[in-house]
Coordinates of C-alpha atoms in Angstrom, one line a residue:
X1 CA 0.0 0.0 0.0
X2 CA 1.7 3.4 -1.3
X3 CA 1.1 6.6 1.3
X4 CA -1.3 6.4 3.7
X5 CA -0.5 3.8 6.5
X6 CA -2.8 3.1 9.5
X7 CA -0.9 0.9 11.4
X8 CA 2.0 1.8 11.5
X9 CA 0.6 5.5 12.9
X10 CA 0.1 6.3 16.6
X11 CA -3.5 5.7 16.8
X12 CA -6.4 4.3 18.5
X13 CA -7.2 0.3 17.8
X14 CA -9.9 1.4 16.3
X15 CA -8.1 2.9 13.6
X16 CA -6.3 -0.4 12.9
X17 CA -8.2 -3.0 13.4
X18 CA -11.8 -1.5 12.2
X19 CA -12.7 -3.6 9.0
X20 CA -13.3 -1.7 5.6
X21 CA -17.0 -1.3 5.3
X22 CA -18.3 -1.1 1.6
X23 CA -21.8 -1.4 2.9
X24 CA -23.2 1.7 4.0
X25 CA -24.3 1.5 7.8
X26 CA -24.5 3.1 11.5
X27 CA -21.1 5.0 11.8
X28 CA -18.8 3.4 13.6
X29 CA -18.9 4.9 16.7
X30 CA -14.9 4.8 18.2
X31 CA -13.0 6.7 15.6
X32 CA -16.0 9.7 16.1
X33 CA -16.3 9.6 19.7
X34 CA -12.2 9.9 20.4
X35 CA -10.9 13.3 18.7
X36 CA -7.6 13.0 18.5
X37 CA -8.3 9.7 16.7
X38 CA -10.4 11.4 14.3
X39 CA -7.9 14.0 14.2
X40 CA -5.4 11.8 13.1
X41 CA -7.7 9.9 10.9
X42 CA -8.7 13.2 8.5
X43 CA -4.7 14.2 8.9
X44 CA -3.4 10.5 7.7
X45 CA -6.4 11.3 4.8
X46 CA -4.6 14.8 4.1
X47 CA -1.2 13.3 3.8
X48 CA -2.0 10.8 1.4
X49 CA -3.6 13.4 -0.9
X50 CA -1.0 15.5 -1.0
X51 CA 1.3 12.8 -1.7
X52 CA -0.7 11.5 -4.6
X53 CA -1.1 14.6 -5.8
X54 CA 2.7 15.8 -5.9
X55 CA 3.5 12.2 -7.6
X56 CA 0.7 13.2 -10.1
X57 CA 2.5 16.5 -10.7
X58 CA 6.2 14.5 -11.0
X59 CA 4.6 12.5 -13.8
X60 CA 4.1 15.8 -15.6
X61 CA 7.1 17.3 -14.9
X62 CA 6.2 19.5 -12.4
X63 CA 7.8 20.2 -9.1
X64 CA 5.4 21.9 -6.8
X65 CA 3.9 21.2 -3.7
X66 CA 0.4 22.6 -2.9
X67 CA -1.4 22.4 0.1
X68 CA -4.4 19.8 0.7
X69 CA -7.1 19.8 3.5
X70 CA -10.0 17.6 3.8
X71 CA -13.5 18.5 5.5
X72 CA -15.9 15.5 6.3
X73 CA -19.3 15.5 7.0
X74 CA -19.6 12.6 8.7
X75 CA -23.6 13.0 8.5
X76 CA -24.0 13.6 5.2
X77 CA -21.0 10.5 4.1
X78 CA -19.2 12.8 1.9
X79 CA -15.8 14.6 2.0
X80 CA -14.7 17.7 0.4
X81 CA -10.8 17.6 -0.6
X82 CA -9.8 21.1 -0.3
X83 CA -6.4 21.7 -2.9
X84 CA -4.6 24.9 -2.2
X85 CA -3.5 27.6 -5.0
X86 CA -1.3 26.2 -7.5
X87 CA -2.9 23.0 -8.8
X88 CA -6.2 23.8 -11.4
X89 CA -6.8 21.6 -14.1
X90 CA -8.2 22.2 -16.9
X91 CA -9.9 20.7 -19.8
X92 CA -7.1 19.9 -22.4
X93 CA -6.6 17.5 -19.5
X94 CA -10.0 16.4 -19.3
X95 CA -9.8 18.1 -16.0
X96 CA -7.8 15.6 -14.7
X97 CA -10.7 13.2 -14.0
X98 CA -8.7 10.0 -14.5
X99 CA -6.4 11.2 -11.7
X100 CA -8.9 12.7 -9.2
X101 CA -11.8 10.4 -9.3
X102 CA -9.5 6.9 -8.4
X103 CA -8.0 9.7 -5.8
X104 CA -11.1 9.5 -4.9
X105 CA -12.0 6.1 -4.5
X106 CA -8.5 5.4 -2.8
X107 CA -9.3 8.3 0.0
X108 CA -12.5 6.6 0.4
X109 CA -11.3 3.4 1.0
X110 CA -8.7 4.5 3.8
X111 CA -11.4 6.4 5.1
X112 CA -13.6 3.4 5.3
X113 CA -10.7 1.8 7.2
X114 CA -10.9 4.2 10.1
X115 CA -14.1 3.7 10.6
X116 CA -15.6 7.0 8.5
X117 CA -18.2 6.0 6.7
X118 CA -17.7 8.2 3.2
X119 CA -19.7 7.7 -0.3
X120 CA -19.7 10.7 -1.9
X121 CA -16.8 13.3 -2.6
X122 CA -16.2 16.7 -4.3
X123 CA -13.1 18.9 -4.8
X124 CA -12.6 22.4 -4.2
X125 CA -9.8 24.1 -5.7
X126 CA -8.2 27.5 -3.9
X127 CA -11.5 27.5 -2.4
X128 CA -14.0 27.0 -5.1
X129 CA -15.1 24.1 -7.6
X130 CA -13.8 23.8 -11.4
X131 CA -17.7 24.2 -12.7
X132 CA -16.9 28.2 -11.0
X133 CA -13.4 28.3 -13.3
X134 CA -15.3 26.7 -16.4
X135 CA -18.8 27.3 -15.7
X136 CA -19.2 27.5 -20.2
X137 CA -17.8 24.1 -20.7
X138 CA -18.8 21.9 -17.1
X139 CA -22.2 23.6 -17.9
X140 CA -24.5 20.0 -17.6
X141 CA -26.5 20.6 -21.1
X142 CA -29.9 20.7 -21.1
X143 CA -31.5 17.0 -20.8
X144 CA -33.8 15.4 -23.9
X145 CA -37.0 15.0 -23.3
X146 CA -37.3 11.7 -21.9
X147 CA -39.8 9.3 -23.7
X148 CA -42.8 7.5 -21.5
X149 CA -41.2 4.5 -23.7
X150 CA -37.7 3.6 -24.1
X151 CA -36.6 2.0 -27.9
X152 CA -32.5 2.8 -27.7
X153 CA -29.1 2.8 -25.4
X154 CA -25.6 3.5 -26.0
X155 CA -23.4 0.9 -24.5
X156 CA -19.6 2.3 -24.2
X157 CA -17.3 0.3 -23.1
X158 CA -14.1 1.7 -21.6
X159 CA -11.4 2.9 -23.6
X160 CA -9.3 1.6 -26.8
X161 CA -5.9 2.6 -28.5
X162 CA -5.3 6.3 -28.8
X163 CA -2.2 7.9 -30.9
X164 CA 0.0 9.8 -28.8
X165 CA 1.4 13.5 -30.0
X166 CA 3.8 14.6 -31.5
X167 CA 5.0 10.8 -31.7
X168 CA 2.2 8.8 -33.1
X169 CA 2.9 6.2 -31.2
X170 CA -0.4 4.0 -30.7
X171 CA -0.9 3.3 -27.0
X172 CA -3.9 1.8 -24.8
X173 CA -5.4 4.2 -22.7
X174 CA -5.7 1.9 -19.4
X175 CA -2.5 0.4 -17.4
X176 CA -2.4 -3.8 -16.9
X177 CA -0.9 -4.0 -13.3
X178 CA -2.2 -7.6 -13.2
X179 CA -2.5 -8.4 -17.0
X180 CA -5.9 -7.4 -17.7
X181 CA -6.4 -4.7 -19.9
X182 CA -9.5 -3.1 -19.7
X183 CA -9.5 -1.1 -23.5
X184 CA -9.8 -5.0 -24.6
X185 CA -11.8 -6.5 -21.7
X186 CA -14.8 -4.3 -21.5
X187 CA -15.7 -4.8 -25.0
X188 CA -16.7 -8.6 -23.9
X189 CA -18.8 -7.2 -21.2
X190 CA -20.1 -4.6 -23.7
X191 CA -21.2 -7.7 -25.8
X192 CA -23.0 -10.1 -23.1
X193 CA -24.6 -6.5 -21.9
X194 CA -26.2 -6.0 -25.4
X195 CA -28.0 -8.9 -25.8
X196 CA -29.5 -9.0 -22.7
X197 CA -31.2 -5.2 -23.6
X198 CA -32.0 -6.7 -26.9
X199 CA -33.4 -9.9 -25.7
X200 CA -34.7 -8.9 -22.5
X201 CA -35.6 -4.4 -22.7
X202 CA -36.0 -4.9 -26.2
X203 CA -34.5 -2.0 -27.4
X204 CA -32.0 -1.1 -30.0
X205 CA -28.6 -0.8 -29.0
X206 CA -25.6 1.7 -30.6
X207 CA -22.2 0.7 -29.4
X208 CA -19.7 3.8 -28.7
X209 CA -16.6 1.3 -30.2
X210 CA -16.4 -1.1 -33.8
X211 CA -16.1 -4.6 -32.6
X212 CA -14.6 -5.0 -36.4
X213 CA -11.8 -7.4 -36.8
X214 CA -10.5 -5.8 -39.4
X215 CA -7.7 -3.9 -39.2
X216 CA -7.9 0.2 -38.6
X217 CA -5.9 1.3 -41.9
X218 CA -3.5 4.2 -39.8
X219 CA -2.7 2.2 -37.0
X220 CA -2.1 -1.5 -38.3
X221 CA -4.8 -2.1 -35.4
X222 CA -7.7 -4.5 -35.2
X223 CA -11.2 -2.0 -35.2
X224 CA -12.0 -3.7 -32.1
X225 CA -9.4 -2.6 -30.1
X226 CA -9.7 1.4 -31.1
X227 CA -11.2 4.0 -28.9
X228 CA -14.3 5.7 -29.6
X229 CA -12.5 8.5 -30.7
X230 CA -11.7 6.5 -34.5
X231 CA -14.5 5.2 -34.5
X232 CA -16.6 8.1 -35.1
X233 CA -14.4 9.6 -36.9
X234 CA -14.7 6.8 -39.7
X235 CA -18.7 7.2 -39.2
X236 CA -18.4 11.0 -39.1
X237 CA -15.1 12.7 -40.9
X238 CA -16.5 15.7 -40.9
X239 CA -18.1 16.2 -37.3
X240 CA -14.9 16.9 -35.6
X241 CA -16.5 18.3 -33.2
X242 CA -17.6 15.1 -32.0
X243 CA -14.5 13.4 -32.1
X244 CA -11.6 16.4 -32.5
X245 CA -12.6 18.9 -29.5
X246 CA -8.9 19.9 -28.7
X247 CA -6.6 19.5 -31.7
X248 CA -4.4 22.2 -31.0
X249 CA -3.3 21.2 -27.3
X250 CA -0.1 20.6 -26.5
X251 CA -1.1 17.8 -24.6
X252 CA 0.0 14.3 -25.7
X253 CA -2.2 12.8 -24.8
X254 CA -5.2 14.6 -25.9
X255 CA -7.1 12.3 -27.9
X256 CA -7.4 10.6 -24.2
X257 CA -9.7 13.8 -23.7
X258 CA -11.2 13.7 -27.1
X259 CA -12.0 9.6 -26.5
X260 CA -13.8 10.7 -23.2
X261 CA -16.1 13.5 -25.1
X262 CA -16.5 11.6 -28.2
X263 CA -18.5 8.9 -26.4
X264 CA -21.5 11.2 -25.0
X265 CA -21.3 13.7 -28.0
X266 CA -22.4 10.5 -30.0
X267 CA -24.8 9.4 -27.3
X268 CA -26.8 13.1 -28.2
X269 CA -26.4 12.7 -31.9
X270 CA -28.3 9.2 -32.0
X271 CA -30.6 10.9 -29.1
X272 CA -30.5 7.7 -27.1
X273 CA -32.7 7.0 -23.9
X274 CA -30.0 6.0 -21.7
X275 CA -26.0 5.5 -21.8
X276 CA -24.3 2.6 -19.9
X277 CA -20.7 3.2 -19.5
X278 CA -18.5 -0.4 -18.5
X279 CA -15.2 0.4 -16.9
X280 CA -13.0 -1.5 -14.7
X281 CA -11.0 0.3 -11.7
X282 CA -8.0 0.6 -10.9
X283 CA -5.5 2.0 -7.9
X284 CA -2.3 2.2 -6.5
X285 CA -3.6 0.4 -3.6
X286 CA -4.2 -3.8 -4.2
X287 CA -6.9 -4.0 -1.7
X288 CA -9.2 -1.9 -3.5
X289 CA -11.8 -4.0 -4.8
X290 CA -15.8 -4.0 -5.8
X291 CA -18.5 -3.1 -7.8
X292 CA -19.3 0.6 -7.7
X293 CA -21.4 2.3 -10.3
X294 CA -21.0 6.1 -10.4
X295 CA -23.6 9.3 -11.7
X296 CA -23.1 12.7 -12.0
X297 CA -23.0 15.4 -9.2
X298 CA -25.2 17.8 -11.4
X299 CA -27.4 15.4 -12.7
X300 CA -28.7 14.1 -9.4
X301 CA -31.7 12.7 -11.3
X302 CA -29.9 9.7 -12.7
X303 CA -29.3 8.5 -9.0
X304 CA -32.2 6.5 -9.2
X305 CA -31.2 4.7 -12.1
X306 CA -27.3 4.2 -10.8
X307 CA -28.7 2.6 -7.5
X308 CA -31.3 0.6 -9.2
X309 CA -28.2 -1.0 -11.8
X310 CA -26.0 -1.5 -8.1
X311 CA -29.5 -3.2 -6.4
X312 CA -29.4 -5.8 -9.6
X313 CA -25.7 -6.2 -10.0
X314 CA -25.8 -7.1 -5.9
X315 CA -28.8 -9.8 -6.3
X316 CA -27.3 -11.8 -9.2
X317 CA -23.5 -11.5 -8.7
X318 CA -24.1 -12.8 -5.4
X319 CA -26.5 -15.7 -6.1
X320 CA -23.4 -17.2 -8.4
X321 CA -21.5 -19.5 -6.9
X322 CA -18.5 -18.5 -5.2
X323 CA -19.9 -15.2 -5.2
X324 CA -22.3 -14.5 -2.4
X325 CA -19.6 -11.9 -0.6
X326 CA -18.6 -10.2 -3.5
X327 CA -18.1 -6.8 -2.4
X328 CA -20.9 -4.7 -4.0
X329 CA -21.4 -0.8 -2.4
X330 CA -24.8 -0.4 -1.1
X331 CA -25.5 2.8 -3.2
X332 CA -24.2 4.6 -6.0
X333 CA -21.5 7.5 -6.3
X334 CA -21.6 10.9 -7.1
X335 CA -18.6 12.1 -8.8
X336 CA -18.1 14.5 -12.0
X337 CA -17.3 12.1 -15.1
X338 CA -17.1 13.6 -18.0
X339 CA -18.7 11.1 -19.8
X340 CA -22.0 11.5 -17.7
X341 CA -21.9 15.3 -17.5
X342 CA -22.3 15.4 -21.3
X343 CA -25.0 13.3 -21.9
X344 CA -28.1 14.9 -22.3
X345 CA -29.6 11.3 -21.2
X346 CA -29.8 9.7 -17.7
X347 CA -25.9 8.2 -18.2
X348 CA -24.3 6.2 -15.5
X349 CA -21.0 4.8 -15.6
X350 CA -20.3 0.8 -14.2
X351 CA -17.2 0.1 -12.7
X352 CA -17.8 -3.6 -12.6
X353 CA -14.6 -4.7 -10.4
X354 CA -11.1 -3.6 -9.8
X355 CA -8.4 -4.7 -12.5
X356 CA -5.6 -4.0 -9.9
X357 CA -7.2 -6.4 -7.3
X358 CA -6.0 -10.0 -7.6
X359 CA -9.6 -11.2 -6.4
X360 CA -11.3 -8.6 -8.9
X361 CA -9.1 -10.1 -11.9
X362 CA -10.0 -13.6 -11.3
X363 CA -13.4 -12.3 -10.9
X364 CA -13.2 -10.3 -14.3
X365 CA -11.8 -13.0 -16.2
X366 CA -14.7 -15.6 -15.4
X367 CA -17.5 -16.1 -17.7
X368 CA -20.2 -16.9 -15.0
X369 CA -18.9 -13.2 -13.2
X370 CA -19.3 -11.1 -16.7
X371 CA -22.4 -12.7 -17.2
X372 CA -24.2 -12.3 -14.0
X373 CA -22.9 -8.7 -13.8
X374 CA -24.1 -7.4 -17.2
X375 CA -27.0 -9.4 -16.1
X376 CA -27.6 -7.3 -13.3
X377 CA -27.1 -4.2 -15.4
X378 CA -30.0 -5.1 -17.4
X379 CA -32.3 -5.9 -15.1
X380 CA -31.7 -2.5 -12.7
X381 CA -32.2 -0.4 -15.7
X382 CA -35.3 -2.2 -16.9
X383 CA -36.6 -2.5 -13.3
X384 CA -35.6 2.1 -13.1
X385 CA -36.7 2.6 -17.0
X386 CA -40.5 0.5 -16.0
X387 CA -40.8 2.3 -12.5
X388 CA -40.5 -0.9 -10.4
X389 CA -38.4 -1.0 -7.3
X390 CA -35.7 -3.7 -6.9
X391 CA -35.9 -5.7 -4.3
X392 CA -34.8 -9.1 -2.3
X393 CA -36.9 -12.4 -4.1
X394 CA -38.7 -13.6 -1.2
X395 CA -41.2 -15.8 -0.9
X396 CA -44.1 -15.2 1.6
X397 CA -45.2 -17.1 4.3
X398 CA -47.3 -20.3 3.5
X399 CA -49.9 -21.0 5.8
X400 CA -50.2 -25.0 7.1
X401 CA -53.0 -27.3 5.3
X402 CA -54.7 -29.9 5.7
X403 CA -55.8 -32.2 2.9
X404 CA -57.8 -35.5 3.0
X405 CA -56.6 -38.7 2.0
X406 CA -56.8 -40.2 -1.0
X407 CA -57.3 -36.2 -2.3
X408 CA -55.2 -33.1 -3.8
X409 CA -55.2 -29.3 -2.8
X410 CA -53.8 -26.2 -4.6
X411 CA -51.9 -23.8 -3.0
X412 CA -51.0 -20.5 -4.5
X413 CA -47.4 -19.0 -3.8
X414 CA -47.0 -15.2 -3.4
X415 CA -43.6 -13.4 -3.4
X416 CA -42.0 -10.1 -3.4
X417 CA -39.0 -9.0 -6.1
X418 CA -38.6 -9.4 -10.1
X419 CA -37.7 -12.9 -10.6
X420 CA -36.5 -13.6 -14.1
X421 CA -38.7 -16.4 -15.8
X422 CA -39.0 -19.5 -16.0
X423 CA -38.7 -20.0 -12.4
X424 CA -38.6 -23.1 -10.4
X425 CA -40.2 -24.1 -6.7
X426 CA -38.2 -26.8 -5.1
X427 CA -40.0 -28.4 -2.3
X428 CA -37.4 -30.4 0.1
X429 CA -38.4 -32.4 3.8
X430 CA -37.7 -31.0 6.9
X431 CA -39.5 -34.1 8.3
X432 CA -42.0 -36.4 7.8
X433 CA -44.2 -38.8 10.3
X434 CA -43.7 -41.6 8.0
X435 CA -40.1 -43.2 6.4
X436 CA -40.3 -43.1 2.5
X437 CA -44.0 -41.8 2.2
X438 CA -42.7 -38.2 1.5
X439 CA -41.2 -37.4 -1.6
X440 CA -39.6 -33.9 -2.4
X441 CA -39.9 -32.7 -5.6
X442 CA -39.7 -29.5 -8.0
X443 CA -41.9 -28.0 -10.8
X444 CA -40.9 -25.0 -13.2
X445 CA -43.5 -22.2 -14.1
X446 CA -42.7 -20.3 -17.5
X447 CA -45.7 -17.9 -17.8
X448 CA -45.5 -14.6 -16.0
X449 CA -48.9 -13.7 -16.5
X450 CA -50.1 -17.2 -14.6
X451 CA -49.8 -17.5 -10.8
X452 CA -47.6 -20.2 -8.7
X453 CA -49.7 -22.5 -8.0
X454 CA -48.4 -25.8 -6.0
X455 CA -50.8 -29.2 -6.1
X456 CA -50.6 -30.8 -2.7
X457 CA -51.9 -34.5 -2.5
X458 CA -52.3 -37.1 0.0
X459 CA -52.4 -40.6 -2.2
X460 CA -51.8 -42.9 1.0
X461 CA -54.3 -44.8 2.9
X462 CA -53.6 -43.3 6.5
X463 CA -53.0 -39.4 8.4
X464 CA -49.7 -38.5 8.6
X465 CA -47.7 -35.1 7.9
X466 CA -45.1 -33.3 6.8
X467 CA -43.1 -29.9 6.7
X468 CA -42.0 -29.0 3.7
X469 CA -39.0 -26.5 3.2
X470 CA -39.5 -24.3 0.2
X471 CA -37.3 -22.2 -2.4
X472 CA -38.2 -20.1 -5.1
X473 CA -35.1 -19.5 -7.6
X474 CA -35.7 -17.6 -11.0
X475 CA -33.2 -18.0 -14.0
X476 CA -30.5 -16.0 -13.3
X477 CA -29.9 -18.3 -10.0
X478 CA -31.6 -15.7 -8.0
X479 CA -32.9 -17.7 -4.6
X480 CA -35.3 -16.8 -1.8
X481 CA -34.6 -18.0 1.6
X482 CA -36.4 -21.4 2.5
X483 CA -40.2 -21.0 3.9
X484 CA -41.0 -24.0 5.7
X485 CA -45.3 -24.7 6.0
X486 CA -47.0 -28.2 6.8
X487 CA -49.2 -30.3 5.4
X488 CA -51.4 -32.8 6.8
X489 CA -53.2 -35.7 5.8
X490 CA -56.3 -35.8 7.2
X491 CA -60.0 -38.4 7.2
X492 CA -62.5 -36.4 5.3

């Protein structure tokens, strides 16, 4: 772990030992009650920051050192990181979002560490935010009207080659700490994610990147594996302004800003209903790790939608096996991507797991994972885009029944949640008064629109009982916890 160190500093246990909390909860009540503690907590958070940052500024060639201060509000979860005069990014750097928001996660974590609860964070810069410096260009534009029906999204997924200036050398966008590349890994989760809106929201879906296999003519590269950026600039030559927004910076590498724009300036030109952004994280820090899905500060409308995707990615990730304590935040992030600012749509971004986690990677590379995330993607946005509410499957209670011998009763099954058809009820013994006369079984129901109905019979000659434990699980391995009911064979 680079900078920040917890146990190594002269603090309370609490500090060290205190677990880090993805879910969001009660705050932890040692770190808050002791001051110096929290003193030293929001100092260690400070000293970190500043470090990051100066490293940031080495990379560039720069050799300053500029204050930092962090504010909590240990209420509200959020932190405000506070950088003195000196540091203000602009936007040939795409305001140096691909450095401050994993700043941001990082801080988060370590806060989570110490037992401060954090989810959201902002930035202030010599005392006021980069929307007061740029208020032209970080303008949110006005939204489109939305549509009482959805027919179209725009899946984007992550990044691709980008040519660097004044070298022209072709380099991916995303670093491989671990040997997974993102620019070529998201596209597969960009792929499973479209058919499931195709097959299962029925709409039409526009992808922000080629998944040709032919090879771009400049670069020598396969289609699939360029940004956005050359993408629509094959679709579009003369719309630079879609793909070419700063061709005279001295940055190089600008087209990094470009790729970032060019993704929601297309989202508004095909006038989309939604935009799904697939990313995977990274940090300095290895024990970052999770699914966190992020929406913009200024569009606090699209929360809804971002919490509902994290509700759906929670309930099916976790149903897989080997999956049930994948870490999955609780609710969804407010931070200032680009790539959601721009889009006149509700646009989320879906960091699906941590490329720079050895867990996340194992995670990232497994079929049943990608599948059961993107599955989860689906599923929050069509529960948001219908206005239904995600929540737990669970099966209500069953009341006991009696049946008479040598008969048959129907019993109907209600539940809460949005199952995924078919769905099965398995019916297992907790006990039965007889040895071999109770047999458990299972029957599948395929029609929505049709209630779950059970048939209960008593086909031997004498009384006897049993309980019966029962689980409903839907298609996507989603499971409710058992319900256990009797049933009694009784004389007429």
């Amino acid at each position: 772990m680079k900078g920040l160190k917890l146990a190594t500093a002269a603090v309370a246990c609490s500090l060290i030992f205190a677990p880090p909390v993805l879910a969001s909860g009660d705050q932890p009540a040692k770190v808050l009650e002791d001051p110096g503690a929290y003193a030293e907590a929001v100092a260690l958070l400070e000293r970190e920051a500043a470090n990051q940052l100066t490293r940031h500024l080495q990379d560039r060639g720069e050799l300053r050192q500029i204050s930092v201060s962090i504010r909590l509000d240990v209420k509200a979860r959020s932190m405000v990181i506070s950088f003195g005069p000196g540091y203000l990014p602009g936007p040939d750097r795409g305001y140096d979002e691909l450095f401050l928001i994993p700043m941001a996660s990082t801080l988060r974590y370590y806060a989570e560490k110490s037992g401060l609860d954090v989810n959201d964070i902002d930035f202030l810069f010599d005392g006021k935010t980069l929307e007061e410096y740029y208020p032209e260009d970080l303008a949110v534009p006005p939204k489109k009207k939305e549509k009482s029906t959805h027919t179209s999204a725009l899946v984007s997924a992550s990044h691709g080659y980008i040519s660097l200036h004044p070298s022209r050398e072709w380099k991916f966008q995303r670093p491989a700490p671990l040997g997974i590349q993102e620019d070529t890994l998201s596209p597969l989760f960009g792929d499973e994610l479209q058919g499931l809106i195709e097959q299962r929201s029925g709409l039409t879906v526009h992808r922000a990147r080629s998944r040709s296999t032919e090879l771009h003519p400049e670069s020598g590269k396969p289609w699939e594996h360029m940004s956005s950026r050359y993408h629509l600039k094959a679709l579009f030559p003369a719309r630079t302004d879609m793909w070419n927004e700063f061709p005279n910076s001295p940055e190089s590498a600008r087209e990094k800003e470009e790729d970032i724009r060019a993704r929601p300036n297309y989202a508004n030109h095909l006038g989309v209903d939604v935009m799904l952004s697939l990313h995977t994280n990274g940090s300095d820090s290895a024990s970052l790790r999770g699914t966190e899905v992020y929406y913009h500060q200024d569009k606090p409308q699209d929360k809804a939608l971002a919490d509902s995707i994290l509700c759906g990615m929670r309930e099916i990730i976790r149903a897989q096996p080997g999956y049930r304590d994948f870490p999955i935040r609780e609710s969804s992030t407010s931070a200032r991507h680009g790539e959601n600012r721009i889009g006149k749509m509700p646009s989320v971004i879906v960091e699906t797991a941590y490329h720079s986690n050895p867990d996340d990677v194992a995670a990232l590379q497994d079929p049943v994972f990608r599948s059961a995330s993107m599955k989860g993607v689906e599923k929050g946005y069509r529960l948001w885009a219908t206005g239904k509410t995600c929540e737990p499957l669970a099966l209500h209670p069953i009341p006991d029944i009696d049946v008479p011998i040598q008969a048959a009763r129907d019993v109907e099954l209600g539940y809460a949640g949005n199952p995924q058809y078919p769905l099965s009820v398995e019916l297992s013994l907790a006990s039965c008064s007889e040895a071999g006369a109770c047999t458990p079984w299972a029957t599948t129901f395929d029609d929505p629109a049709k209630p779950l109905t059970i048939n209960l019979a008593c086909n031997g000659p004498s009384p006897g009982a049993a309980r019966w434990s029962v689980v409903l699980r839907d298609a996507d391995g989603v499971a409710t916890t058992p319900v256990e009911f009797s049933q009694a064979c009784v004389r007429a």
